[in-house]
Each structure stands twice: as structure tokens, then as C-alpha cells.
Tab-separated table of C-alpha atoms in Angstrom:
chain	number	residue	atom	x	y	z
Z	1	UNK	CA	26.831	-87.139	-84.726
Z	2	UNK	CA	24.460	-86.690	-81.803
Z	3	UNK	CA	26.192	-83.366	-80.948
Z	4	UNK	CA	25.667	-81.423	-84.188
Z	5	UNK	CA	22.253	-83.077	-83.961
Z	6	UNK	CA	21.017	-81.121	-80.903
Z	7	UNK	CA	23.133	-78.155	-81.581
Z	8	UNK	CA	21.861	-77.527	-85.015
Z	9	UNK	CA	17.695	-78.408	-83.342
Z	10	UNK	CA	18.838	-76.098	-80.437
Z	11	UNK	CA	19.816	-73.218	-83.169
Z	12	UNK	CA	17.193	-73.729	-84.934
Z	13	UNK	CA	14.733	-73.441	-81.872
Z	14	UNK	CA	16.359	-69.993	-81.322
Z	15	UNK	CA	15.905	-68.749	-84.846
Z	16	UNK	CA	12.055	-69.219	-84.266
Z	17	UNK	CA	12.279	-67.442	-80.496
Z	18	UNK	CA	14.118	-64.897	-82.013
Z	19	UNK	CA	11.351	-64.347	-84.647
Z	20	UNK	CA	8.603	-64.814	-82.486
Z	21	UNK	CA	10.539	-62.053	-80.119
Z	22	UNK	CA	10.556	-59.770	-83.471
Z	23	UNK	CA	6.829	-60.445	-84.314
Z	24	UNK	CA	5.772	-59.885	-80.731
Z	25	UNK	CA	7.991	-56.386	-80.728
Z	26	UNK	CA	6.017	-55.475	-83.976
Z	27	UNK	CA	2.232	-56.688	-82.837
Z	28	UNK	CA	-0.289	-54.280	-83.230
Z	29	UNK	CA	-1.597	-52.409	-79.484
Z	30	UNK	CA	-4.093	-54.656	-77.505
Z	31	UNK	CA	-2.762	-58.145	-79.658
Z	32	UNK	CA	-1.977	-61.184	-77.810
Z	33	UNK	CA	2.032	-61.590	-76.962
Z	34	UNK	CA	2.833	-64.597	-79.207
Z	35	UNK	CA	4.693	-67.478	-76.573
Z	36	UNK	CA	6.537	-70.714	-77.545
Z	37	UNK	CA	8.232	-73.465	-75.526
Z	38	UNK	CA	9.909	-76.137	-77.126
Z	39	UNK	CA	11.299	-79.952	-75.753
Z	40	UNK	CA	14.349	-81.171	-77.209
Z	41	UNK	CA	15.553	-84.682	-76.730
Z	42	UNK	CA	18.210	-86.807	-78.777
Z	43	UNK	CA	17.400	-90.202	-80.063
Z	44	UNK	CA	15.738	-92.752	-82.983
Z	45	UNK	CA	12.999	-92.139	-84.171
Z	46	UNK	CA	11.029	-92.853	-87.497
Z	47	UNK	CA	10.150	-89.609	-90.025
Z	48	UNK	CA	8.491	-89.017	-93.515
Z	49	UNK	CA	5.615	-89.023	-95.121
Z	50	UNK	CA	2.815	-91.330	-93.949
Z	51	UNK	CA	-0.738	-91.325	-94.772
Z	52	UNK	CA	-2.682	-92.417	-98.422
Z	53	UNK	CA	-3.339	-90.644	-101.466
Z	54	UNK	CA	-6.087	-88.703	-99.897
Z	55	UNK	CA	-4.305	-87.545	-96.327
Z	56	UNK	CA	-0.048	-87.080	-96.478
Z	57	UNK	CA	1.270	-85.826	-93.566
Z	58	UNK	CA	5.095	-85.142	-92.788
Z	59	UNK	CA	5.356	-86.397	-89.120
Z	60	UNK	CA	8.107	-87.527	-86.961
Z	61	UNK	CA	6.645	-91.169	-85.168
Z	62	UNK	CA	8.408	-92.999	-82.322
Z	63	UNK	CA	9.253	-92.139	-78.333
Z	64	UNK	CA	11.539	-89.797	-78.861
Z	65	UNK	CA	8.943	-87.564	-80.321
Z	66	UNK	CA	6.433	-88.582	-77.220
Z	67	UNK	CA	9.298	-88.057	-74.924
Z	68	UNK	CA	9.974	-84.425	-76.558
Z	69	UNK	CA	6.011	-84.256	-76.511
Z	70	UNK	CA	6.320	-84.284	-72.866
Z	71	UNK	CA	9.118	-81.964	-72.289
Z	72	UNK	CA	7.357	-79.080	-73.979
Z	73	UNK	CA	4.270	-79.664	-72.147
Z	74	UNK	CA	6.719	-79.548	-69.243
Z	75	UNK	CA	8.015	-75.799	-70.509
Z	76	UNK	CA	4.480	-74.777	-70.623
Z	77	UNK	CA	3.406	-75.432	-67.024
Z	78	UNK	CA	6.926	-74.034	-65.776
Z	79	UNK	CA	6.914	-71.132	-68.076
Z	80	UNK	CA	10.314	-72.215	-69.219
Z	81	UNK	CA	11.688	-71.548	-73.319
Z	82	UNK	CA	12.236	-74.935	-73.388
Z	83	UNK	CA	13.476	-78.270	-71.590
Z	84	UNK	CA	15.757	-80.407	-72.661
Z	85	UNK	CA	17.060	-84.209	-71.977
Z	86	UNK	CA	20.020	-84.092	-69.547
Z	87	UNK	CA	21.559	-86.782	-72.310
Z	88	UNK	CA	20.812	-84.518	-75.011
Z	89	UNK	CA	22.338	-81.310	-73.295
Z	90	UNK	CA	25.397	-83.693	-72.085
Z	91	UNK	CA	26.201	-84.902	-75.891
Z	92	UNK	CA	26.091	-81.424	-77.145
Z	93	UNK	CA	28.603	-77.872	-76.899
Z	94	UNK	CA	25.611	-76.274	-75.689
Z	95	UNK	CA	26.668	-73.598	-73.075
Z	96	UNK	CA	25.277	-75.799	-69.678
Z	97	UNK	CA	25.682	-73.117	-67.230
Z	98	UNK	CA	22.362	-71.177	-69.318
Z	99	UNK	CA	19.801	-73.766	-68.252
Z	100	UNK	CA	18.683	-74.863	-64.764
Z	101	UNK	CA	18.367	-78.451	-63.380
Z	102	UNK	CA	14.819	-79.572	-63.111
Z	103	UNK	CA	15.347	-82.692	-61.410
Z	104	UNK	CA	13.571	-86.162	-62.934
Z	105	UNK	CA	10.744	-86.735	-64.782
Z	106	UNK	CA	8.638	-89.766	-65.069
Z	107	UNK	CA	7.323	-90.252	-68.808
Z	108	UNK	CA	5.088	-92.728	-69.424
Z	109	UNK	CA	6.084	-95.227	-71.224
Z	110	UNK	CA	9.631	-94.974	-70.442
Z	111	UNK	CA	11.056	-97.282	-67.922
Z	112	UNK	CA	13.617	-95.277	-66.060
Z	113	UNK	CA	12.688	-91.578	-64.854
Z	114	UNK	CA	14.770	-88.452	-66.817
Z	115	UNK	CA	16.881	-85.626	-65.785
Z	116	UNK	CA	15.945	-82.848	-67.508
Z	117	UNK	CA	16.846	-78.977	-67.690
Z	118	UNK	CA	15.294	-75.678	-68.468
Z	119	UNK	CA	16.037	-72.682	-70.487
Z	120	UNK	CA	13.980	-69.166	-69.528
């Protein structure tokens, strides 16, 4: 179910903000201000445990994860929380009014440009 998918990534994206919020409230005078941003894009994509006996990683492989890559990177420059997919926030309950349009994105190796939104 795509839907509970991104809702239950989308939750869980909050539970860090809202810990990263509460560590940053806590932080010791003169310490950095912790900041996140996040992507968050629906679709296949291949997970587990790859490597050898002497380097396992847990990874997530495939464009999805390059496509969510590039989202984040997107938050970053724009100072945003995080972006997400217009497909992703379309196939979910998520509340659409709390994110702004960002227009279209070209990411490479994706054919068609995406429509994306952000969350401040």
C-alpha cells in the first residue's frame, strides 16, 4: 500500500525532527544548532545487506534512493524540512495544504522532469 508507505516514512521523518528539535532545545551555550532535511519519494527499489564477509553494509540501492538523494540535496539549498515527490504526496493522507509547490525538477537519470513540494 503506497499510502501507508509514505505516511508511516513521513511519521517517521517527524519523530527524528522532533528529536533533533529536543536535542537542539537542550544543546549546551555556543554549540552548533543541529539541522536535518530529508527527500521522500515512493517507489521500487532494492534493500539489504550487501557487501562480503569483511565489509556488510545495510543500504537501500536503486533510483528511487538517487531520486530521494536528490530531493534532500534539494531541501538543503532551499532550507526546506524536506521535499517530497508530487506522486508520493498525491498517494498518501498527508495534509497537502502544509507543503508548498516547488515546481519541476530535472534528475538525472530520469527521463521525464518531477513535481515536487516542500515542507519548512
Amino acid at each position: 500500500d503506497p499510502s501507508g508507505a509514505v505516511a508511516n516514512a513521513f511519521a517517521a521523518f517527524h519523530h527524528i525532527a522532533g528529536g533533533v528539535a529536543e536535542k537542539n532545545s537542550n544543546r549546551v551555550a555556543n554549540a552548533a544548532e543541529i539541522v536535518i532535511a530529508g527527500g521522500l519519494h515512493s517507489g521500487p527499489a532494492l534493500v539489504g545487506a550487501f557487501g562480503d564477509d569483511r565489509r556488510l553494509e545495510f543500504t537501500a540501492l536503486g533510483k528511487t534512493v538517487n531520486v530521494t538523494s536528490r530531493f534532500e540535496a534539494i531541501a538543503k539549498e532551499g532550507d526546506l524540512r524536506l521535499v517530497v515527490s508530487e506522486y508520493s504526496l498525491n498517494s498518501s493522507a498527508l495534509d497537502q495544504s502544509k507543503f508548498k509547490d516547488l515546481g519541476t525538477v530535472a534528475v538525472r537519470g530520469v527521463a521525464e522532469p518531477i513535481k515536487i513540494a516542500g515542507l519548512d
